[in-house]
């Protein structure tokens, strides 16, 4: 019996997907012992225990920039999260990787997986995986845009080939920073990024149609450092997302510009498949579609598309019965031929 899982080590969320057991998502934070560098706990548990261990442990986000991470920490996290999956005799893993990962970094990831007891390790470009997770087919001509917390990954498919990939360092956290900056400038109140994120998730919008609302928050007065409670309304944050939104749209526009003219018609027939938690900002799909003049489709669970896609891909990879370390991005379409 081989258990086949997908593993997405994101900046905000670590997600494990198993086509049989479902999806397990955990916040991407770890409490690390300062001296031994061992993991005390991961995810929500880490946040809840941070104060208790504050004299000897540090809370870290281990997967900044989606690229290379500390080997020991990554290995502990991988071991911990895959422990949450019911395991058969063997575990086969497909991991999502950023488009600009260099081969040395790819090799390191494979070695980390192998050291965690996974003998068959595969890697797939994250935007490519997201397309599959959103119900797409890599033999279509289509643009996949995955907006994470730290980065936006783009992949374009044509005739079963990945013809373009890119990563732009803009994502959900840039929207949080825009809220934080705006409230700091306008109201003279410093907010934590997590409070700014809550404001964005509950009230944020880049297109009309979201119900008006308000949220009670706590911050500190910039002038005195004293704690202050305030109510933020939808009205208060209209227009705050302008700068990161522009960068995000430009990244997609730049990708579109690279499409050879004879492929434009077929790629535009399917348009953009938009995924990632960062894409859940209200109205982002509509804004993207109107500005870029291309249809945009979003699945109902965009935050889990990468992990879901990774496990679906895993289910299609033929069993080899031996140790394998392989990037399958460029042969993905062959698994989906009729
Ligand atoms: N309802 C919502 N509205 C707006 N943003 C949301 C919503 N729900 C989640 N998000 C955002 O989604 C982001 C997390 O998405 P995701 O899990 O795809 O990121 P990640 O994969 O961990 O990051 P990366 O791909 O950059 O490594 C956070 O910025 C979070 O604020
Ligand atoms: Mg991601």
mmCIF file of C-alpha atoms and ligand atoms in Angstrom:
data_model
loop_
_atom_site.group_PDB
_atom_site.id
_atom_site.type_symbol
_atom_site.label_atom_id
_atom_site.label_comp_id
_atom_site.label_asym_id
_atom_site.label_seq_id
_atom_site.Cartn_x
_atom_site.Cartn_y
_atom_site.Cartn_z
ATOM 1 C CA UNK A 1 0.000 0.000 0.000
ATOM 2 C CA UNK A 2 1.401 3.399 -1.009
ATOM 3 C CA UNK A 3 0.047 6.576 0.597
ATOM 4 C CA UNK A 4 0.237 9.411 -1.912
ATOM 5 C CA UNK A 5 0.282 12.934 -0.589
ATOM 6 C CA UNK A 6 0.730 16.495 -1.821
ATOM 7 C CA UNK A 7 2.699 18.915 0.334
ATOM 8 C CA UNK A 8 2.592 22.697 -0.046
ATOM 9 C CA UNK A 9 5.028 24.513 2.239
ATOM 10 C CA UNK A 10 3.696 28.061 1.925
ATOM 11 C CA UNK A 11 4.709 31.276 3.634
ATOM 12 C CA UNK A 12 1.355 31.501 5.472
ATOM 13 C CA UNK A 13 0.097 27.913 5.404
ATOM 14 C CA UNK A 14 1.487 24.399 5.323
ATOM 15 C CA UNK A 15 -1.046 22.184 3.578
ATOM 16 C CA UNK A 16 -1.003 18.422 3.245
ATOM 17 C CA UNK A 17 -3.435 16.767 0.878
ATOM 18 C CA UNK A 18 -4.284 13.115 0.566
ATOM 19 C CA UNK A 19 -6.891 12.188 -2.054
ATOM 20 C CA UNK A 20 -8.366 9.653 0.358
ATOM 21 C CA UNK A 21 -8.013 11.427 3.725
ATOM 22 C CA UNK A 22 -8.613 15.000 2.555
ATOM 23 C CA UNK A 23 -6.887 18.270 3.275
ATOM 24 C CA UNK A 24 -5.043 19.314 6.391
ATOM 25 C CA UNK A 25 -4.018 22.976 6.625
ATOM 26 C CA UNK A 26 -1.853 24.419 9.371
ATOM 27 C CA UNK A 27 -0.463 27.920 9.848
ATOM 28 C CA UNK A 28 3.144 28.133 8.733
ATOM 29 C CA UNK A 29 4.701 29.099 12.034
ATOM 30 C CA UNK A 30 6.994 27.094 14.238
ATOM 31 C CA UNK A 31 8.209 27.557 17.785
ATOM 32 C CA UNK A 32 11.939 26.842 17.751
ATOM 33 C CA UNK A 33 14.126 26.161 20.788
ATOM 34 C CA UNK A 34 16.831 28.869 20.717
ATOM 35 C CA UNK A 35 19.656 26.557 21.840
ATOM 36 C CA UNK A 36 18.960 23.182 20.261
ATOM 37 C CA UNK A 37 17.122 24.662 17.229
ATOM 38 C CA UNK A 38 14.608 21.864 17.663
ATOM 39 C CA UNK A 39 10.910 22.407 16.986
ATOM 40 C CA UNK A 40 8.814 22.811 20.107
ATOM 41 C CA UNK A 41 5.543 22.962 18.176
ATOM 42 C CA UNK A 42 4.021 23.932 14.837
ATOM 43 C CA UNK A 43 1.013 25.978 13.678
ATOM 44 C CA UNK A 44 -1.740 27.173 15.997
ATOM 45 C CA UNK A 45 -0.219 25.164 18.818
ATOM 46 C CA UNK A 46 3.038 27.126 18.360
ATOM 47 C CA UNK A 47 1.189 30.452 18.561
ATOM 48 C CA UNK A 48 -0.683 29.364 21.681
ATOM 49 C CA UNK A 49 2.510 28.220 23.428
ATOM 50 C CA UNK A 50 4.714 31.138 22.331
ATOM 51 C CA UNK A 51 4.280 33.095 25.555
ATOM 52 C CA UNK A 52 4.805 30.109 27.827
ATOM 53 C CA UNK A 53 8.174 29.364 26.179
ATOM 54 C CA UNK A 54 9.144 32.973 25.450
ATOM 55 C CA UNK A 55 12.378 32.789 27.492
ATOM 56 C CA UNK A 56 13.792 29.919 25.460
ATOM 57 C CA UNK A 57 11.908 29.635 22.199
ATOM 58 C CA UNK A 58 11.330 31.808 19.129
ATOM 59 C CA UNK A 59 8.283 31.950 16.863
ATOM 60 C CA UNK A 60 9.394 31.837 13.205
ATOM 61 C CA UNK A 61 7.810 31.687 9.762
ATOM 62 C CA UNK A 62 10.098 29.092 8.197
ATOM 63 C CA UNK A 63 9.222 29.370 4.507
ATOM 64 C CA UNK A 64 9.890 32.985 3.651
ATOM 65 C CA UNK A 65 10.018 33.664 -0.100
ATOM 66 C CA UNK A 66 9.048 30.074 -0.808
ATOM 67 C CA UNK A 67 12.682 29.333 -1.456
ATOM 68 C CA UNK A 68 15.413 27.857 0.641
ATOM 69 C CA UNK A 69 14.681 27.282 4.237
ATOM 70 C CA UNK A 70 16.660 26.033 7.167
ATOM 71 C CA UNK A 71 17.241 22.351 6.586
ATOM 72 C CA UNK A 72 16.761 21.131 10.149
ATOM 73 C CA UNK A 73 13.627 23.190 10.728
ATOM 74 C CA UNK A 74 12.121 22.139 7.415
ATOM 75 C CA UNK A 75 12.816 18.504 8.108
ATOM 76 C CA UNK A 76 11.182 18.676 11.537
ATOM 77 C CA UNK A 77 8.120 20.362 10.067
ATOM 78 C CA UNK A 78 7.842 17.887 7.206
ATOM 79 C CA UNK A 79 8.089 14.974 9.655
ATOM 80 C CA UNK A 80 5.489 16.581 11.895
ATOM 81 C CA UNK A 81 2.912 17.376 9.200
ATOM 82 C CA UNK A 82 3.227 14.098 7.346
ATOM 83 C CA UNK A 83 2.665 12.395 10.686
ATOM 84 C CA UNK A 84 -0.886 13.758 10.396
ATOM 85 C CA UNK A 85 -1.571 11.632 7.322
ATOM 86 C CA UNK A 86 -2.667 8.009 7.764
ATOM 87 C CA UNK A 87 0.266 6.127 6.352
ATOM 88 C CA UNK A 88 0.515 2.924 4.416
ATOM 89 C CA UNK A 89 3.720 0.976 4.173
ATOM 90 C CA UNK A 90 5.216 3.548 1.845
ATOM 91 C CA UNK A 91 4.760 7.271 1.473
ATOM 92 C CA UNK A 92 5.052 9.004 -1.860
ATOM 93 C CA UNK A 93 5.147 12.794 -1.860
ATOM 94 C CA UNK A 94 4.708 15.527 -4.460
ATOM 95 C CA UNK A 95 5.832 18.941 -3.317
ATOM 96 C CA UNK A 96 5.043 22.344 -4.828
ATOM 97 C CA UNK A 97 8.049 24.426 -5.779
ATOM 98 C CA UNK A 98 8.441 28.045 -6.921
ATOM 99 C CA UNK A 99 9.227 28.656 -10.573
ATOM 100 C CA UNK A 100 12.676 30.138 -9.985
ATOM 101 C CA UNK A 101 14.023 27.394 -7.746
ATOM 102 C CA UNK A 102 17.581 26.559 -8.778
ATOM 103 C CA UNK A 103 18.634 22.942 -9.121
ATOM 104 C CA UNK A 104 20.749 23.007 -5.955
ATOM 105 C CA UNK A 105 17.682 24.114 -3.966
ATOM 106 C CA UNK A 106 15.523 21.489 -5.655
ATOM 107 C CA UNK A 107 18.075 18.851 -4.703
ATOM 108 C CA UNK A 108 18.076 20.061 -1.081
ATOM 109 C CA UNK A 109 14.289 19.729 -0.890
ATOM 110 C CA UNK A 110 14.425 16.205 -2.284
ATOM 111 C CA UNK A 111 17.093 15.290 0.264
ATOM 112 C CA UNK A 112 15.024 16.722 3.099
ATOM 113 C CA UNK A 113 12.042 14.608 1.987
ATOM 114 C CA UNK A 114 14.225 11.521 1.657
ATOM 115 C CA UNK A 115 15.628 12.090 5.163
ATOM 116 C CA UNK A 116 12.054 12.267 6.436
ATOM 117 C CA UNK A 117 11.503 8.701 5.245
ATOM 118 C CA UNK A 118 9.889 9.471 1.873
ATOM 119 C CA UNK A 119 11.512 7.358 -0.820
ATOM 120 C CA UNK A 120 9.546 8.556 -3.825
ATOM 121 C CA UNK A 121 9.761 12.352 -4.030
ATOM 122 C CA UNK A 122 8.427 14.474 -6.882
ATOM 123 C CA UNK A 123 8.250 18.220 -7.398
ATOM 124 C CA UNK A 124 5.858 20.316 -9.492
ATOM 125 C CA UNK A 125 5.701 24.033 -10.175
ATOM 126 C CA UNK A 126 3.144 25.520 -7.765
ATOM 127 C CA UNK A 127 1.064 27.356 -10.372
ATOM 128 C CA UNK A 128 0.927 24.173 -12.460
ATOM 129 C CA UNK A 129 -0.279 22.214 -9.431
ATOM 130 C CA UNK A 130 -2.848 24.918 -8.652
ATOM 131 C CA UNK A 131 -4.336 24.562 -12.135
ATOM 132 C CA UNK A 132 -4.902 20.829 -11.557
ATOM 133 C CA UNK A 133 -6.285 21.460 -8.058
ATOM 134 C CA UNK A 134 -8.789 23.912 -9.543
ATOM 135 C CA UNK A 135 -10.060 21.240 -11.938
ATOM 136 C CA UNK A 136 -8.008 22.344 -14.959
ATOM 137 C CA UNK A 137 -6.193 20.166 -17.467
ATOM 138 C CA UNK A 138 -2.556 20.850 -18.440
ATOM 139 C CA UNK A 139 -3.371 19.923 -22.049
ATOM 140 C CA UNK A 140 -5.571 23.018 -22.291
ATOM 141 C CA UNK A 141 -4.160 26.388 -23.300
ATOM 142 C CA UNK A 142 -4.624 28.359 -20.117
ATOM 143 C CA UNK A 143 -3.014 30.794 -17.651
ATOM 144 C CA UNK A 144 -2.694 29.734 -14.023
ATOM 145 C CA UNK A 145 -2.240 32.519 -11.446
ATOM 146 C CA UNK A 146 -1.676 31.530 -7.819
ATOM 147 C CA UNK A 147 -1.673 34.429 -5.355
ATOM 148 C CA UNK A 148 -0.149 33.287 -2.077
ATOM 149 C CA UNK A 149 0.713 35.303 0.994
ATOM 150 C CA UNK A 150 4.228 36.289 -0.076
ATOM 151 C CA UNK A 151 4.338 35.632 -3.803
ATOM 152 C CA UNK A 152 2.307 35.228 -6.968
ATOM 153 C CA UNK A 153 3.199 32.318 -9.209
ATOM 154 C CA UNK A 154 2.166 32.274 -12.856
ATOM 155 C CA UNK A 155 2.279 29.426 -15.371
ATOM 156 C CA UNK A 156 1.024 29.434 -18.955
ATOM 157 C CA UNK A 157 0.144 26.198 -20.744
ATOM 158 C CA UNK A 158 -0.154 25.611 -24.475
ATOM 159 C CA UNK A 159 -0.453 22.304 -26.333
ATOM 160 C CA UNK A 160 0.490 20.303 -23.266
ATOM 161 C CA UNK A 161 3.602 22.352 -22.588
ATOM 162 C CA UNK A 162 4.388 24.809 -19.828
ATOM 163 C CA UNK A 163 5.447 27.717 -22.035
ATOM 164 C CA UNK A 164 6.019 30.329 -19.334
ATOM 165 C CA UNK A 165 6.525 30.467 -15.559
ATOM 166 C CA UNK A 166 7.289 33.366 -13.265
ATOM 167 C CA UNK A 167 7.168 34.429 -9.646
ATOM 168 C CA UNK A 168 6.506 37.972 -8.493
ATOM 169 C CA UNK A 169 7.069 38.900 -4.861
ATOM 170 C CA UNK A 170 3.590 40.268 -4.231
ATOM 171 C CA UNK A 171 0.797 38.517 -2.343
ATOM 172 C CA UNK A 172 -1.710 38.665 0.483
ATOM 173 C CA UNK A 173 0.749 40.016 3.021
ATOM 174 C CA UNK A 174 1.344 43.070 0.832
ATOM 175 C CA UNK A 175 -2.383 43.801 1.141
ATOM 176 C CA UNK A 176 -2.026 43.455 4.951
ATOM 177 C CA UNK A 177 0.913 45.872 4.923
ATOM 178 C CA UNK A 178 -1.129 48.347 2.856
ATOM 179 C CA UNK A 179 -3.865 48.311 5.543
ATOM 180 C CA UNK A 180 -1.312 48.671 8.329
ATOM 181 C CA UNK A 181 0.436 51.540 6.560
ATOM 182 C CA UNK A 182 -2.807 53.363 5.820
ATOM 183 C CA UNK A 183 -4.177 53.153 9.398
ATOM 184 C CA UNK A 184 -0.751 54.237 10.681
ATOM 185 C CA UNK A 185 -0.614 57.263 8.374
ATOM 186 C CA UNK A 186 -4.238 58.334 8.596
ATOM 187 C CA UNK A 187 -5.147 57.413 12.144
ATOM 188 C CA UNK A 188 -1.761 57.563 13.869
ATOM 189 C CA UNK A 189 -2.358 54.031 15.153
ATOM 190 C CA UNK A 190 0.107 51.163 14.859
ATOM 191 C CA UNK A 191 -1.451 47.788 14.107
ATOM 192 C CA UNK A 192 0.095 44.344 14.187
ATOM 193 C CA UNK A 193 0.173 42.608 10.818
ATOM 194 C CA UNK A 194 -2.259 39.979 12.089
ATOM 195 C CA UNK A 195 -4.818 42.691 12.966
ATOM 196 C CA UNK A 196 -4.274 44.291 9.539
ATOM 197 C CA UNK A 197 -4.820 40.854 7.977
ATOM 198 C CA UNK A 198 -8.104 40.413 9.869
ATOM 199 C CA UNK A 199 -9.292 43.835 8.608
ATOM 200 C CA UNK A 200 -8.375 42.872 5.039
ATOM 201 C CA UNK A 201 -10.057 39.463 5.207
ATOM 202 C CA UNK A 202 -13.276 40.812 6.737
ATOM 203 C CA UNK A 203 -13.655 44.195 5.055
ATOM 204 C CA UNK A 204 -11.226 44.301 2.137
ATOM 205 C CA UNK A 205 -12.510 44.683 -1.409
ATOM 206 C CA UNK A 206 -11.208 45.866 -4.769
ATOM 207 C CA UNK A 207 -14.570 45.809 -6.560
ATOM 208 C CA UNK A 208 -18.085 46.806 -5.548
ATOM 209 C CA UNK A 209 -20.605 44.258 -4.266
ATOM 210 C CA UNK A 210 -19.178 43.333 -0.873
ATOM 211 C CA UNK A 211 -21.520 43.928 2.018
ATOM 212 C CA UNK A 212 -20.502 46.925 4.156
ATOM 213 C CA UNK A 213 -19.249 46.021 7.622
ATOM 214 C CA UNK A 214 -17.081 47.027 10.551
ATOM 215 C CA UNK A 215 -14.577 45.416 12.872
ATOM 216 C CA UNK A 216 -13.413 46.310 16.384
ATOM 217 C CA UNK A 217 -9.654 46.204 16.722
ATOM 218 C CA UNK A 218 -6.871 47.100 19.099
ATOM 219 C CA UNK A 219 -3.677 48.942 18.228
ATOM 220 C CA UNK A 220 -1.195 51.321 19.829
ATOM 221 C CA UNK A 221 -1.091 55.083 19.460
ATOM 222 C CA UNK A 222 1.984 56.005 17.444
ATOM 223 C CA UNK A 223 2.635 59.079 19.574
ATOM 224 C CA UNK A 224 2.412 57.594 23.074
ATOM 225 C CA UNK A 225 2.565 53.839 22.581
ATOM 226 C CA UNK A 226 -0.637 53.515 24.603
ATOM 227 C CA UNK A 227 -3.085 50.822 23.665
ATOM 228 C CA UNK A 228 -6.195 52.023 21.863
ATOM 229 C CA UNK A 229 -9.439 50.359 20.749
ATOM 230 C CA UNK A 230 -11.145 51.478 17.568
ATOM 231 C CA UNK A 231 -13.754 50.472 15.009
ATOM 232 C CA UNK A 232 -12.749 50.216 11.349
ATOM 233 C CA UNK A 233 -15.451 50.295 8.688
ATOM 234 C CA UNK A 234 -15.378 49.196 5.045
ATOM 235 C CA UNK A 235 -15.454 52.875 4.105
ATOM 236 C CA UNK A 236 -12.199 53.498 6.023
ATOM 237 C CA UNK A 237 -10.152 51.232 3.790
ATOM 238 C CA UNK A 238 -11.506 52.026 0.332
ATOM 239 C CA UNK A 239 -8.605 52.344 -2.106
ATOM 240 C CA UNK A 240 -5.857 51.116 0.262
ATOM 241 C CA UNK A 241 -4.895 48.183 -1.942
ATOM 242 C CA UNK A 242 -3.967 50.281 -4.987
ATOM 243 C CA UNK A 243 -0.173 49.740 -4.958
ATOM 244 C CA UNK A 244 0.066 45.974 -4.360
ATOM 245 C CA UNK A 245 -2.933 45.437 -6.612
ATOM 246 C CA UNK A 246 -1.186 47.292 -9.424
ATOM 247 C CA UNK A 247 1.986 45.211 -8.974
ATOM 248 C CA UNK A 248 -0.042 42.021 -9.032
ATOM 249 C CA UNK A 249 -1.959 42.982 -12.162
ATOM 250 C CA UNK A 250 1.258 44.101 -13.883
ATOM 251 C CA UNK A 251 2.864 40.720 -13.147
ATOM 252 C CA UNK A 252 -0.033 38.974 -14.902
ATOM 253 C CA UNK A 253 -0.002 41.529 -17.750
ATOM 254 C CA UNK A 254 3.723 40.907 -18.245
ATOM 255 C CA UNK A 255 3.092 37.180 -18.471
ATOM 256 C CA UNK A 256 0.321 37.740 -21.021
ATOM 257 C CA UNK A 257 2.647 39.920 -23.103
ATOM 258 C CA UNK A 258 4.998 36.949 -23.465
ATOM 259 C CA UNK A 259 2.372 34.736 -25.139
ATOM 260 C CA UNK A 260 3.343 34.231 -28.822
ATOM 261 C CA UNK A 261 0.661 35.881 -30.969
ATOM 262 C CA UNK A 262 -0.384 32.662 -32.682
ATOM 263 C CA UNK A 263 -1.209 31.198 -29.234
ATOM 264 C CA UNK A 264 -3.182 34.159 -27.874
ATOM 265 C CA UNK A 265 -6.550 33.042 -29.228
ATOM 266 C CA UNK A 266 -6.425 29.571 -27.727
ATOM 267 C CA UNK A 267 -4.987 30.742 -24.392
ATOM 268 C CA UNK A 268 -7.616 33.471 -24.119
ATOM 269 C CA UNK A 269 -10.378 30.959 -24.912
ATOM 270 C CA UNK A 270 -9.761 29.444 -21.475
ATOM 271 C CA UNK A 271 -8.377 32.559 -19.805
ATOM 272 C CA UNK A 272 -7.038 32.694 -16.267
ATOM 273 C CA UNK A 273 -7.569 30.179 -13.488
ATOM 274 C CA UNK A 274 -7.082 32.215 -10.299
ATOM 275 C CA UNK A 275 -6.124 30.457 -7.051
ATOM 276 C CA UNK A 276 -4.304 30.958 -3.736
ATOM 277 C CA UNK A 277 -5.511 32.461 -0.464
ATOM 278 C CA UNK A 278 -4.343 35.912 -1.556
ATOM 279 C CA UNK A 279 -6.793 35.744 -4.457
ATOM 280 C CA UNK A 280 -9.711 35.648 -1.988
ATOM 281 C CA UNK A 281 -9.616 39.421 -1.597
ATOM 282 C CA UNK A 282 -13.132 40.369 -2.634
ATOM 283 C CA UNK A 283 -13.422 41.394 -6.284
ATOM 284 C CA UNK A 284 -9.868 40.499 -7.314
ATOM 285 C CA UNK A 285 -11.196 38.126 -9.985
ATOM 286 C CA UNK A 286 -13.432 40.835 -11.461
ATOM 287 C CA UNK A 287 -10.740 43.505 -11.331
ATOM 288 C CA UNK A 288 -8.273 41.175 -13.073
ATOM 289 C CA UNK A 289 -10.757 40.226 -15.732
ATOM 290 C CA UNK A 290 -11.794 43.831 -16.507
ATOM 291 C CA UNK A 291 -8.276 45.295 -16.508
ATOM 292 C CA UNK A 292 -6.664 42.511 -18.532
ATOM 293 C CA UNK A 293 -9.595 41.763 -20.830
ATOM 294 C CA UNK A 294 -9.480 38.032 -20.205
ATOM 295 C CA UNK A 295 -11.931 35.708 -18.466
ATOM 296 C CA UNK A 296 -11.044 34.696 -14.903
ATOM 297 C CA UNK A 297 -12.287 31.548 -13.200
ATOM 298 C CA UNK A 298 -11.844 30.873 -9.506
ATOM 299 C CA UNK A 299 -12.570 27.563 -7.739
ATOM 300 C CA UNK A 300 -14.632 27.560 -4.536
ATOM 301 C CA UNK A 301 -11.615 26.638 -2.373
ATOM 302 C CA UNK A 302 -8.744 28.621 -3.961
ATOM 303 C CA UNK A 303 -6.569 28.516 -0.825
ATOM 304 C CA UNK A 304 -6.180 24.719 -1.114
ATOM 305 C CA UNK A 305 -5.711 24.438 -4.888
ATOM 306 C CA UNK A 306 -1.941 23.858 -4.839
ATOM 307 C CA UNK A 307 -2.058 21.083 -2.220
ATOM 308 C CA UNK A 308 -5.114 19.504 -3.815
ATOM 309 C CA UNK A 309 -3.422 19.569 -7.237
ATOM 310 C CA UNK A 310 -0.254 18.010 -5.838
ATOM 311 C CA UNK A 311 -2.129 15.005 -4.461
ATOM 312 C CA UNK A 312 -4.182 14.629 -7.654
ATOM 313 C CA UNK A 313 -0.948 14.638 -9.669
ATOM 314 C CA UNK A 314 0.551 12.115 -7.260
ATOM 315 C CA UNK A 315 -2.376 9.775 -7.915
ATOM 316 C CA UNK A 316 -1.530 9.819 -11.654
ATOM 317 C CA UNK A 317 2.215 9.191 -11.448
ATOM 318 C CA UNK A 318 2.940 5.548 -12.280
ATOM 319 C CA UNK A 319 4.273 3.529 -9.349
ATOM 320 C CA UNK A 320 7.932 2.766 -9.885
ATOM 321 C CA UNK A 321 8.562 0.841 -6.695
ATOM 322 C CA UNK A 322 12.000 2.340 -6.139
ATOM 323 C CA UNK A 323 13.545 5.532 -4.809
ATOM 324 C CA UNK A 324 12.846 8.445 -7.166
ATOM 325 C CA UNK A 325 13.615 12.171 -6.996
ATOM 326 C CA UNK A 326 12.123 13.971 -9.936
ATOM 327 C CA UNK A 327 10.638 17.283 -11.120
ATOM 328 C CA UNK A 328 7.595 16.377 -13.242
ATOM 329 C CA UNK A 329 6.426 19.890 -14.259
ATOM 330 C CA UNK A 330 7.408 19.406 -17.894
ATOM 331 C CA UNK A 331 5.798 15.987 -18.258
ATOM 332 C CA UNK A 332 2.651 16.844 -16.335
ATOM 333 C CA UNK A 333 0.442 16.939 -19.445
ATOM 334 C CA UNK A 334 1.442 13.379 -20.337
ATOM 335 C CA UNK A 335 -0.384 12.149 -17.198
ATOM 336 C CA UNK A 336 -3.557 13.858 -18.427
ATOM 337 C CA UNK A 337 -3.687 12.638 -22.031
ATOM 338 C CA UNK A 338 -7.042 11.078 -22.938
HETATM 339 N N1 LIG B 1 -11.130 35.923 2.866
HETATM 340 C C1 LIG B 1 -9.932 36.346 2.515
HETATM 341 N N2 LIG B 1 -9.782 37.537 1.913
HETATM 342 C C2 LIG B 1 -8.567 37.978 1.540
HETATM 343 N N3 LIG B 1 -7.416 37.289 1.748
HETATM 344 C C3 LIG B 1 -7.517 36.097 2.364
HETATM 345 C C4 LIG B 1 -8.759 35.555 2.767
HETATM 346 N N4 LIG B 1 -8.530 34.347 3.348
HETATM 347 C C5 LIG B 1 -7.194 34.136 3.301
HETATM 348 N N5 LIG B 1 -6.571 35.185 2.715
HETATM 349 C C6 LIG B 1 -5.151 35.392 2.544
HETATM 350 O O1 LIG B 1 -4.551 34.283 1.919
HETATM 351 C C7 LIG B 1 -3.140 34.308 2.213
HETATM 352 C C8 LIG B 1 -2.663 32.883 2.450
HETATM 353 O O2 LIG B 1 -2.828 32.200 1.227
HETATM 354 P P1 LIG B 1 -2.002 30.883 0.889
HETATM 355 O O3 LIG B 1 -2.235 29.858 1.933
HETATM 356 O O4 LIG B 1 -2.336 30.538 -0.515
HETATM 357 O O5 LIG B 1 -0.515 31.429 1.012
HETATM 358 P P2 LIG B 1 0.840 30.561 1.076
HETATM 359 O O6 LIG B 1 0.742 29.460 0.074
HETATM 360 O O7 LIG B 1 1.112 30.162 2.478
HETATM 361 O O8 LIG B 1 1.903 31.668 0.629
HETATM 362 P P3 LIG B 1 3.014 31.600 -0.536
HETATM 363 O O9 LIG B 1 2.357 30.920 -1.712
HETATM 364 O O10 LIG B 1 3.349 33.029 -0.806
HETATM 365 O O11 LIG B 1 4.168 30.807 0.026
HETATM 366 C C9 LIG B 1 -2.968 35.238 3.419
HETATM 367 O O12 LIG B 1 -2.363 36.449 2.992
HETATM 368 C C10 LIG B 1 -4.412 35.485 3.855
HETATM 369 O O13 LIG B 1 -4.604 36.763 4.459
HETATM 370 MG MG1 LIG B 2 1.221 29.181 -1.894
#
